[in-house]
PDB file of C-alpha atoms in Angstrom:
ATOM      1  CA  MET I 546      12.675  25.740   8.393  1.00 96.00           C
ATOM      2  CA  GLU I 547       8.990  26.403   8.991  1.00 97.00           C
ATOM      3  CA  ILE I 548       7.145  23.748  11.000  1.00 98.00           C
ATOM      4  CA  LEU I 549       3.574  23.099   9.829  1.00 98.00           C
ATOM      5  CA  LYS I 550       1.674  21.878  12.875  1.00 97.00           C
ATOM      6  CA  GLY I 551      -1.503  19.896  12.577  1.00 97.00           C
ATOM      7  CA  ALA I 552      -3.221  21.859  15.347  1.00 97.00           C
ATOM      8  CA  ASP I 553      -3.296  25.012  13.228  1.00 97.00           C
ATOM      9  CA  VAL I 554      -4.901  23.138  10.327  1.00 98.00           C
ATOM     10  CA  VAL I 555      -7.380  21.423  12.650  1.00 97.00           C
ATOM     11  CA  ALA I 556      -8.516  24.782  14.065  1.00 97.00           C
ATOM     12  CA  ALA I 557      -9.178  26.161  10.575  1.00 96.00           C
ATOM     13  CA  VAL I 558     -11.013  23.030   9.374  1.00 96.00           C
ATOM     14  CA  SER I 559     -13.053  22.751  12.582  1.00 95.00           C
ATOM     15  CA  GLN I 560     -14.328  26.314  12.256  1.00 95.00           C
ATOM     16  CA  LYS I 561     -15.611  25.610   8.743  1.00 95.00           C
ATOM     17  CA  LEU I 562     -17.280  22.395   9.870  1.00 97.00           C
ATOM     18  CA  LYS I 563     -19.047  24.070  12.801  1.00 94.00           C
ATOM     19  CA  GLU I 564     -20.467  26.603  10.352  1.00 94.00           C
ATOM     20  CA  GLU I 565     -21.755  23.785   8.120  1.00 94.00           C
ATOM     21  CA  LEU I 566     -23.471  22.165  11.109  1.00 94.00           C
ATOM     22  CA  THR I 567     -25.782  25.160  11.497  1.00 93.00           C
ATOM     23  CA  GLN I 568     -27.952  23.737   8.681  1.00 91.00           C
ATOM     24  CA  PHE I 569     -28.878  20.771  10.907  1.00 92.00           C
ATOM     25  CA  SER I 570     -31.659  21.932  13.191  1.00 82.00           C
ATOM     26  CA  ASP I 571     -32.715  18.553  14.545  1.00 82.00           C
ATOM     27  CA  LYS I 572     -30.574  15.433  14.133  1.00 89.00           C
ATOM     28  CA  LEU I 573     -26.845  16.114  14.011  1.00 95.00           C
ATOM     29  CA  PRO I 574     -24.680  13.923  11.732  1.00 97.00           C
ATOM     30  CA  HIS I 575     -23.795  10.573  13.290  1.00 98.00           C
ATOM     31  CA  LEU I 576     -20.563   8.542  12.989  1.00 98.00           C
ATOM     32  CA  ALA I 577     -20.380   4.840  13.876  1.00 98.00           C
ATOM     33  CA  ILE I 578     -16.939   3.531  14.835  1.00 98.00           C
ATOM     34  CA  VAL I 579     -16.696  -0.248  14.404  1.00 98.00           C
ATOM     35  CA  ARG I 580     -13.942  -2.119  16.242  1.00 98.00           C
ATOM     36  CA  ILE I 581     -13.033  -5.762  16.777  1.00 98.00           C
ATOM     37  CA  GLY I 582     -10.754  -6.514  19.709  1.00 97.00           C
ATOM     38  CA  GLU I 583      -8.745  -4.203  21.946  1.00 96.00           C
ATOM     39  CA  ARG I 584      -5.625  -3.286  19.958  1.00 94.00           C
ATOM     40  CA  PRO I 585      -3.953  -0.286  21.657  1.00 93.00           C
ATOM     41  CA  ASP I 586      -3.582   1.685  18.408  1.00 92.00           C
ATOM     42  CA  ASP I 587      -7.268   1.108  17.565  1.00 95.00           C
ATOM     43  CA  LEU I 588      -8.324   2.284  21.011  1.00 96.00           C
ATOM     44  CA  SER I 589      -6.089   5.345  20.740  1.00 93.00           C
ATOM     45  CA  TYR I 590      -7.471   6.314  17.337  1.00 95.00           C
ATOM     46  CA  GLU I 591     -11.025   5.675  18.530  1.00 97.00           C
ATOM     47  CA  ARG I 592     -10.546   8.010  21.511  1.00 96.00           C
ATOM     48  CA  GLY I 593      -9.103  10.713  19.273  1.00 95.00           C
ATOM     49  CA  ALA I 594     -11.878  10.372  16.715  1.00 97.00           C
ATOM     50  CA  LYS I 595     -14.641  10.500  19.344  1.00 97.00           C
ATOM     51  CA  LYS I 596     -13.094  13.560  20.955  1.00 96.00           C
ATOM     52  CA  ARG I 597     -12.850  15.343  17.603  1.00 96.00           C
ATOM     53  CA  MET I 598     -16.480  14.530  16.709  1.00 97.00           C
ATOM     54  CA  GLU I 599     -17.699  15.808  20.068  1.00 95.00           C
ATOM     55  CA  THR I 600     -15.595  18.971  19.839  1.00 95.00           C
ATOM     56  CA  ILE I 601     -17.075  19.813  16.444  1.00 96.00           C
ATOM     57  CA  GLY I 602     -20.584  18.848  17.529  1.00 95.00           C
ATOM     58  CA  LEU I 603     -21.232  15.507  15.838  1.00 97.00           C
ATOM     59  CA  ARG I 604     -22.772  12.409  17.338  1.00 97.00           C
ATOM     60  CA  CYS I 605     -20.494   9.378  17.639  1.00 98.00           C
ATOM     61  CA  SER I 606     -21.232   5.791  18.658  1.00 98.00           C
ATOM     62  CA  THR I 607     -18.860   2.857  19.088  1.00 98.00           C
ATOM     63  CA  TYR I 608     -19.727  -0.710  18.117  1.00 98.00           C
ATOM     64  CA  SER I 609     -17.119  -3.032  19.610  1.00 98.00           C
ATOM     65  CA  TYR I 610     -16.871  -6.808  19.266  1.00 98.00           C
ATOM     66  CA  PRO I 611     -14.579  -9.466  20.761  1.00 98.00           C
ATOM     67  CA  ASN I 612     -11.803 -11.064  18.714  1.00 97.00           C
ATOM     68  CA  THR I 613     -13.728 -14.315  19.022  1.00 96.00           C
ATOM     69  CA  ILE I 614     -16.612 -13.099  16.845  1.00 98.00           C
ATOM     70  CA  THR I 615     -17.010 -15.269  13.748  1.00 97.00           C
ATOM     71  CA  GLU I 616     -16.965 -13.834  10.248  1.00 97.00           C
ATOM     72  CA  GLN I 617     -20.640 -14.663   9.746  1.00 97.00           C
ATOM     73  CA  GLU I 618     -21.617 -13.062  13.054  1.00 98.00           C
ATOM     74  CA  PHE I 619     -19.636  -9.929  12.256  1.00 98.00           C
ATOM     75  CA  LYS I 620     -21.144  -9.623   8.768  1.00 97.00           C
ATOM     76  CA  GLN I 621     -24.612  -9.782  10.319  1.00 98.00           C
ATOM     77  CA  GLU I 622     -23.734  -7.110  12.883  1.00 98.00           C
ATOM     78  CA  PHE I 623     -22.039  -4.933  10.278  1.00 98.00           C
ATOM     79  CA  SER I 624     -25.050  -5.185   7.968  1.00 98.00           C
ATOM     80  CA  LEU I 625     -27.299  -3.835  10.735  1.00 98.00           C
ATOM     81  CA  ILE I 626     -25.004  -0.831  11.218  1.00 98.00           C
ATOM     82  CA  ASN I 627     -24.717  -0.364   7.474  1.00 98.00           C
ATOM     83  CA  SER I 628     -28.496  -0.244   7.005  1.00 97.00           C
ATOM     84  CA  ASN I 629     -29.257   1.911  10.074  1.00 97.00           C
ATOM     85  CA  PRO I 630     -30.857   5.116   8.685  1.00 96.00           C
ATOM     86  CA  ASP I 631     -29.678   7.096  11.725  1.00 96.00           C
ATOM     87  CA  ILE I 632     -26.002   6.527  10.851  1.00 98.00           C
ATOM     88  CA  ASP I 633     -24.359   8.862   8.323  1.00 98.00           C
ATOM     89  CA  GLY I 634     -20.803   7.548   8.371  1.00 98.00           C
ATOM     90  CA  ILE I 635     -18.989   4.324   9.279  1.00 98.00           C
ATOM     91  CA  LEU I 636     -15.354   4.086  10.356  1.00 98.00           C
ATOM     92  CA  LEU I 637     -14.101   0.491  10.369  1.00 98.00           C
ATOM     93  CA  LEU I 638     -10.906   0.189  12.404  1.00 97.00           C
ATOM     94  CA  ARG I 639      -8.394  -2.000  10.609  1.00 96.00           C
ATOM     95  CA  PRO I 640      -6.686  -4.376  10.239  1.00 95.00           C
ATOM     96  CA  LEU I 641      -9.391  -6.876  11.072  1.00 97.00           C
ATOM     97  CA  PRO I 642      -8.542 -10.250  12.650  1.00 96.00           C
ATOM     98  CA  LYS I 643      -7.148 -12.709  10.102  1.00 96.00           C
ATOM     99  CA  HIS I 644     -10.238 -14.924  10.190  1.00 97.00           C
ATOM    100  CA  ILE I 645     -12.405 -12.102   8.809  1.00 97.00           C
ATOM    101  CA  ASP I 646     -12.114 -11.199   5.120  1.00 97.00           C
ATOM    102  CA  GLU I 647     -11.425  -7.449   5.172  1.00 96.00           C
ATOM    103  CA  LYS I 648     -11.961  -7.063   1.418  1.00 96.00           C
ATOM    104  CA  GLU I 649     -15.397  -8.622   1.652  1.00 96.00           C
ATOM    105  CA  ILE I 650     -16.439  -6.263   4.460  1.00 97.00           C
ATOM    106  CA  ALA I 651     -15.111  -3.304   2.466  1.00 97.00           C
ATOM    107  CA  SER I 652     -17.156  -4.421  -0.530  1.00 97.00           C
ATOM    108  CA  ILE I 653     -20.473  -4.390   1.368  1.00 97.00           C
ATOM    109  CA  ILE I 654     -20.143  -1.022   3.115  1.00 98.00           C
ATOM    110  CA  ASP I 655     -22.555   1.614   1.781  1.00 97.00           C
ATOM    111  CA  PRO I 656     -20.266   3.865  -0.332  1.00 97.00           C
ATOM    112  CA  GLN I 657     -22.127   6.949   0.879  1.00 96.00           C
ATOM    113  CA  LYS I 658     -21.424   6.001   4.513  1.00 98.00           C
ATOM    114  CA  ASP I 659     -17.866   4.901   3.746  1.00 98.00           C
ATOM    115  CA  VAL I 660     -16.225   8.005   5.207  1.00 98.00           C
ATOM    116  CA  ASP I 661     -12.694   6.536   5.231  1.00 98.00           C
ATOM    117  CA  GLY I 662     -12.646   5.493   1.579  1.00 97.00           C
ATOM    118  CA  ILE I 663     -12.280   1.715   1.890  1.00 97.00           C
ATOM    119  CA  SER I 664     -15.084   0.730  -0.508  1.00 97.00           C
ATOM    120  CA  PRO I 665     -13.944  -0.431  -3.973  1.00 97.00           C
ATOM    121  CA  ILE I 666     -16.541   1.965  -5.380  1.00 97.00           C
ATOM    122  CA  ASN I 667     -15.076   4.984  -3.598  1.00 98.00           C
ATOM    123  CA  MET I 668     -11.532   3.915  -4.453  1.00 97.00           C
ATOM    124  CA  ALA I 669     -12.495   3.611  -8.114  1.00 97.00           C
ATOM    125  CA  LYS I 670     -14.016   7.090  -8.008  1.00 97.00           C
ATOM    126  CA  ILE I 671     -10.778   8.541  -6.611  1.00 97.00           C
ATOM    127  CA  PHE I 672      -8.771   6.934  -9.411  1.00 96.00           C
ATOM    128  CA  ALA I 673     -11.322   8.144 -11.972  1.00 96.00           C
ATOM    129  CA  GLY I 674     -11.153  11.711 -10.698  1.00 94.00           C
ATOM    130  CA  ASP I 675     -14.781  11.545  -9.524  1.00 95.00           C
ATOM    131  CA  CYS I 676     -15.046  13.899  -6.553  1.00 91.00           C
ATOM    132  CA  SER I 677     -18.308  12.324  -5.350  1.00 93.00           C
ATOM    133  CA  GLY I 678     -16.338   9.524  -3.684  1.00 95.00           C
ATOM    134  CA  PHE I 679     -14.694   9.710  -0.265  1.00 98.00           C
ATOM    135  CA  ALA I 680     -10.898   9.471  -0.243  1.00 98.00           C
ATOM    136  CA  PRO I 681      -9.061   7.814   2.663  1.00 98.00           C
ATOM    137  CA  CYS I 682      -8.900  10.413   5.430  1.00 98.00           C
ATOM    138  CA  THR I 683      -5.110  10.391   5.857  1.00 98.00           C
ATOM    139  CA  ALA I 684      -4.506  10.958   2.145  1.00 98.00           C
ATOM    140  CA  GLU I 685      -6.927  13.877   2.122  1.00 98.00           C
ATOM    141  CA  ALA I 686      -5.362  15.265   5.319  1.00 98.00           C
ATOM    142  CA  VAL I 687      -2.109  15.761   3.384  1.00 98.00           C
ATOM    143  CA  ILE I 688      -3.974  17.906   0.835  1.00 98.00           C
ATOM    144  CA  GLU I 689      -5.626  19.885   3.648  1.00 98.00           C
ATOM    145  CA  MET I 690      -2.217  20.676   5.139  1.00 98.00           C
ATOM    146  CA  LEU I 691      -0.691  21.761   1.830  1.00 98.00           C
ATOM    147  CA  GLU I 692      -3.660  23.992   1.064  1.00 98.00           C
ATOM    148  CA  TYR I 693      -3.653  25.492   4.565  1.00 98.00           C
ATOM    149  CA  ALA I 694       0.011  26.395   4.059  1.00 98.00           C
ATOM    150  CA  GLN I 695      -1.022  28.066   0.768  1.00 97.00           C
ATOM    151  CA  ILE I 696       1.464  26.035  -1.241  1.00 97.00           C
ATOM    152  CA  PRO I 697       0.721  26.331  -4.973  1.00 97.00           C
ATOM    153  CA  LEU I 698       0.376  22.768  -6.271  1.00 98.00           C
ATOM    154  CA  THR I 699      -0.045  23.264 -10.030  1.00 98.00           C
ATOM    155  CA  GLY I 700       3.087  22.118 -11.820  1.00 98.00           C
ATOM    156  CA  LYS I 701       4.896  21.092  -8.637  1.00 98.00           C
ATOM    157  CA  LYS I 702       7.041  17.935  -8.667  1.00 98.00           C
ATOM    158  CA  ALA I 703       5.682  15.729  -5.872  1.00 98.00           C
ATOM    159  CA  VAL I 704       7.392  12.514  -4.810  1.00 98.00           C
ATOM    160  CA  ILE I 705       5.482  10.054  -2.626  1.00 98.00           C
ATOM    161  CA  VAL I 706       7.494   7.400  -0.792  1.00 98.00           C
ATOM    162  CA  GLY I 707       4.906   4.718  -0.060  1.00 98.00           C
ATOM    163  CA  ARG I 708       2.392   2.818  -2.196  1.00 97.00           C
ATOM    164  CA  SER I 709      -0.397   1.663   0.131  1.00 96.00           C
ATOM    165  CA  LEU I 710      -4.083   1.975  -0.709  1.00 94.00           C
ATOM    166  CA  VAL I 711      -4.503   3.911   2.543  1.00 95.00           C
ATOM    167  CA  VAL I 712      -2.175   6.803   1.657  1.00 97.00           C
ATOM    168  CA  GLY I 713       0.309   6.511  -1.213  1.00 98.00           C
ATOM    169  CA  LYS I 714      -1.867   5.459  -4.156  1.00 98.00           C
ATOM    170  CA  PRO I 715      -4.979   7.568  -3.422  1.00 98.00           C
ATOM    171  CA  LEU I 716      -2.798  10.547  -2.506  1.00 98.00           C
ATOM    172  CA  SER I 717      -1.114  10.330  -5.898  1.00 98.00           C
ATOM    173  CA  MET I 718      -4.546  10.687  -7.524  1.00 98.00           C
ATOM    174  CA  LEU I 719      -5.506  13.644  -5.309  1.00 98.00           C
ATOM    175  CA  LEU I 720      -2.246  15.413  -6.196  1.00 98.00           C
ATOM    176  CA  LEU I 721      -2.783  14.736  -9.899  1.00 97.00           C
ATOM    177  CA  GLN I 722      -6.196  16.376  -9.561  1.00 97.00           C
ATOM    178  CA  LYS I 723      -4.328  19.430  -8.220  1.00 97.00           C
ATOM    179  CA  ASN I 724      -2.092  19.369 -11.336  1.00 98.00           C
ATOM    180  CA  CYS I 725       1.053  18.129  -9.607  1.00 98.00           C
ATOM    181  CA  THR I 726       3.559  15.970 -11.462  1.00 98.00           C
ATOM    182  CA  VAL I 727       3.645  12.853  -9.304  1.00 98.00           C
ATOM    183  CA  THR I 728       6.261  10.136  -8.791  1.00 98.00           C
ATOM    184  CA  ILE I 729       5.552   7.161  -6.524  1.00 98.00           C
ATOM    185  CA  CYS I 730       8.532   5.484  -4.840  1.00 98.00           C
ATOM    186  CA  HIS I 731       8.755   2.809  -2.162  1.00 93.00           C
ATOM    187  CA  THR I 732      11.219   0.808  -0.081  1.00 90.00           C
ATOM    188  CA  LYS I 733      12.308  -1.206  -3.157  1.00 94.00           C
ATOM    189  CA  THR I 734      12.944   1.819  -5.395  1.00 96.00           C
ATOM    190  CA  ALA I 735      16.416   1.785  -6.954  1.00 96.00           C
ATOM    191  CA  ASP I 736      18.381   4.982  -6.232  1.00 95.00           C
ATOM    192  CA  LEU I 737      15.731   6.392  -3.928  1.00 97.00           C
ATOM    193  CA  ILE I 738      17.985   9.313  -3.050  1.00 97.00           C
ATOM    194  CA  SER I 739      18.035  10.634  -6.625  1.00 97.00           C
ATOM    195  CA  ALA I 740      14.271  10.268  -6.965  1.00 97.00           C
ATOM    196  CA  CYS I 741      13.636  12.134  -3.714  1.00 98.00           C
ATOM    197  CA  LYS I 742      16.124  14.902  -4.493  1.00 98.00           C
ATOM    198  CA  ASN I 743      14.022  15.730  -7.546  1.00 97.00           C
ATOM    199  CA  ALA I 744      11.016  16.533  -5.349  1.00 98.00           C
ATOM    200  CA  GLU I 745       9.712  19.984  -4.601  1.00 98.00           C
ATOM    201  CA  ILE I 746       7.157  18.310  -2.313  1.00 98.00           C
ATOM    202  CA  LEU I 747       8.264  15.086  -0.617  1.00 98.00           C
ATOM    203  CA  ILE I 748       5.634  12.963   1.131  1.00 98.00           C
ATOM    204  CA  ALA I 749       6.844  10.101   3.313  1.00 98.00           C
ATOM    205  CA  CYS I 750       4.320   7.330   3.987  1.00 98.00           C
ATOM    206  CA  ALA I 751       6.222   4.048   3.781  1.00 97.00           C
ATOM    207  CA  GLY I 752       5.946   3.202   7.480  1.00 95.00           C
ATOM    208  CA  LYS I 753       9.671   2.867   8.149  1.00 96.00           C
ATOM    209  CA  ALA I 754      11.216   4.903  10.962  1.00 96.00           C
ATOM    210  CA  LYS I 755      13.535   7.719   9.829  1.00 96.00           C
ATOM    211  CA  MET I 756      14.166   6.117   6.430  1.00 96.00           C
ATOM    212  CA  LEU I 757      14.556   9.544   4.809  1.00 97.00           C
ATOM    213  CA  ASN I 758      17.158  12.078   5.913  1.00 97.00           C
ATOM    214  CA  ASN I 759      19.001  15.139   4.701  1.00 97.00           C
ATOM    215  CA  SER I 760      20.726  13.174   1.914  1.00 97.00           C
ATOM    216  CA  HIS I 761      17.310  12.591   0.286  1.00 98.00           C
ATOM    217  CA  ILE I 762      16.268  16.222  -0.080  1.00 97.00           C
ATOM    218  CA  SER I 763      17.282  19.353  -1.928  1.00 97.00           C
ATOM    219  CA  THR I 764      17.380  22.876  -0.538  1.00 97.00           C
ATOM    220  CA  GLY I 765      13.872  24.244  -0.049  1.00 98.00           C
ATOM    221  CA  THR I 766      11.993  20.927  -0.236  1.00 98.00           C
ATOM    222  CA  ILE I 767       8.550  20.828   1.385  1.00 98.00           C
ATOM    223  CA  ILE I 768       8.229  17.674   3.493  1.00 98.00           C
ATOM    224  CA  ILE I 769       5.003  16.054   4.654  1.00 98.00           C
ATOM    225  CA  ASP I 770       5.696  13.143   7.004  1.00 98.00           C
ATOM    226  CA  VAL I 771       2.773  10.734   7.315  1.00 98.00           C
ATOM    227  CA  GLY I 772       4.675   7.928   9.060  1.00 96.00           C
ATOM    228  CA  ILE I 773       4.047   6.993  12.687  1.00 94.00           C
ATOM    229  CA  ASN I 774       6.735   4.698  14.072  1.00 95.00           C
ATOM    230  CA  ILE I 775       8.622   3.885  17.262  1.00 92.00           C
ATOM    231  CA  ASP I 776      12.340   4.706  17.147  1.00 89.00           C
ATOM    232  CA  GLU I 777      15.300   3.075  18.884  1.00 89.00           C
ATOM    233  CA  ASN I 778      14.539   5.107  22.022  1.00 89.00           C
ATOM    234  CA  GLN I 779      10.919   3.923  22.088  1.00 91.00           C
ATOM    235  CA  LYS I 780       9.675   7.377  21.063  1.00 92.00           C
ATOM    236  CA  LEU I 781       7.202   8.272  18.350  1.00 93.00           C
ATOM    237  CA  CYS I 782       8.830   9.334  15.109  1.00 96.00           C
ATOM    238  CA  GLY I 783       8.012   9.676  11.441  1.00 97.00           C
ATOM    239  CA  ASP I 784       9.483   8.242   8.256  1.00 97.00           C
ATOM    240  CA  VAL I 785      11.761  11.310   8.104  1.00 98.00           C
ATOM    241  CA  ASP I 786      14.718  12.078  10.373  1.00 97.00           C
ATOM    242  CA  PHE I 787      13.308  15.454  11.419  1.00 96.00           C
ATOM    243  CA  GLU I 788      16.488  16.840  12.975  1.00 95.00           C
ATOM    244  CA  SER I 789      18.537  15.860   9.954  1.00 97.00           C
ATOM    245  CA  ILE I 790      16.430  17.820   7.463  1.00 97.00           C
ATOM    246  CA  SER I 791      15.840  20.934   9.561  1.00 95.00           C
ATOM    247  CA  SER I 792      18.616  23.010   7.944  1.00 95.00           C
ATOM    248  CA  THR I 793      17.701  22.104   4.345  1.00 97.00           C
ATOM    249  CA  ALA I 794      13.900  21.811   4.042  1.00 98.00           C
ATOM    250  CA  SER I 795      11.783  24.947   3.750  1.00 98.00           C
ATOM    251  CA  LEU I 796       8.785  23.449   5.538  1.00 98.00           C
ATOM    252  CA  ALA I 797       8.062  20.164   7.307  1.00 98.00           C
ATOM    253  CA  THR I 798       5.361  18.518   9.392  1.00 98.00           C
ATOM    254  CA  PRO I 799       6.328  17.039  12.781  1.00 97.00           C
ATOM    255  CA  VAL I 800       5.585  13.581  14.186  1.00 97.00           C
ATOM    256  CA  PRO I 801       3.683  13.532  16.452  1.00 95.00           C
ATOM    257  CA  GLY I 802       1.571  16.647  15.985  1.00 96.00           C
ATOM    258  CA  GLY I 803       1.373  16.676  12.201  1.00 97.00           C
ATOM    259  CA  VAL I 804      -0.746  14.857   9.612  1.00 98.00           C
ATOM    260  CA  GLY I 805      -2.231  12.416  12.141  1.00 95.00           C
ATOM    261  CA  THR I 806      -3.995  15.186  14.043  1.00 95.00           C
ATOM    262  CA  VAL I 807      -5.685  16.416  10.852  1.00 98.00           C
ATOM    263  CA  THR I 808      -6.983  12.966   9.833  1.00 97.00           C
ATOM    264  CA  THR I 809      -9.884  12.962  12.309  1.00 97.00           C
ATOM    265  CA  SER I 810     -10.932  16.442  11.146  1.00 97.00           C
ATOM    266  CA  VAL I 811     -11.173  15.111   7.582  1.00 98.00           C
ATOM    267  CA  LEU I 812     -13.203  12.220   8.988  1.00 98.00           C
ATOM    268  CA  ALA I 813     -15.625  14.711  10.542  1.00 98.00           C
ATOM    269  CA  LYS I 814     -15.812  16.608   7.241  1.00 98.00           C
ATOM    270  CA  HIS I 815     -16.758  13.410   5.423  1.00 98.00           C
ATOM    271  CA  VAL I 816     -19.475  12.571   7.981  1.00 98.00           C
ATOM    272  CA  ILE I 817     -21.027  16.008   7.496  1.00 98.00           C
ATOM    273  CA  GLN I 818     -20.803  15.697   3.696  1.00 97.00           C
ATOM    274  CA  SER I 819     -22.516  12.304   3.869  1.00 97.00           C
ATOM    275  CA  ALA I 820     -25.270  13.682   6.108  1.00 96.00           C
ATOM    276  CA  ILE I 821     -25.866  16.602   3.724  1.00 95.00           C
ATOM    277  CA  LYS I 822     -26.150  14.235   0.742  1.00 92.00           C
ATOM    278  CA  ARG I 823     -28.517  11.936   2.611  1.00 86.00           C
ATOM    279  CA  LYS I 824     -30.579  14.919   3.798  1.00 82.00           C
ATOM    280  CA  HIS I 825     -31.134  16.077   0.220  1.00 78.00           C
ATOM    281  CA  ASN I 826     -31.602  12.515  -1.087  1.00 79.00           C
ATOM    282  CA  PRO I 827     -33.455  10.708   1.715  1.00 67.00           C
ATOM    283  CA  SER I 828     -34.097   7.642  -0.457  1.00 58.00           C
ATOM    284  CA  ASN I 829     -30.336   6.900  -0.549  1.00 54.00           C
TER     285      ASN I 829
END
């Protein structure tokens, strides 16, 4: 089984992005990371994102607020970030505290600065096949990995196990745009094993540790594992039992070191794309 590591994909994407940055002679593209509270996973992702931006050559600022901030106060602060002409992209770390309406915040973000695809406008564009909208970074990272591995997608039977708006649903649309035949499954799917065995490309993004194993795949299946979980030994693992599938799959991504490492590179790509659009259309 071939192991498709995220680091190899990141290196290829980063090189392309550095070349695109040469068109910015003065102000480099600028990402704003917005965080409420001090959740360890938010802080970890923030560190990774900032490091990736700096490595590629982008500017990155963090706007952090205490959990005690009221919804009205946060909306005022967020509106200032949203309207700041120096900011090209906004990454809102989620989930937000329960007292803040996440859907309302997503609805007011400038779609052109919405580099992680949370705006209803960008989501609608993805479902309409409109490539001018930003897809969620993790969903697009899966496509980046498949294309890096030079896997022909036209006509392929792809099964996605997971139906979130962050990965499963938008990813299904991105794969359809690549002419895959797509099936979406989830934790309530009857006879999940049969559905998965039909896959030529199996993408696991349900968020349940090691829920898929060798019994779910056929010989030669390509497996992309998006899940990030903690197993019974308190170690990071994916939605796929990696050891179990190693003798049957033809290619698989590891956890950690797989899709997650590519996500921040897609984020950087979106920030640059936003900056290019805003450079050519300064009124937007």
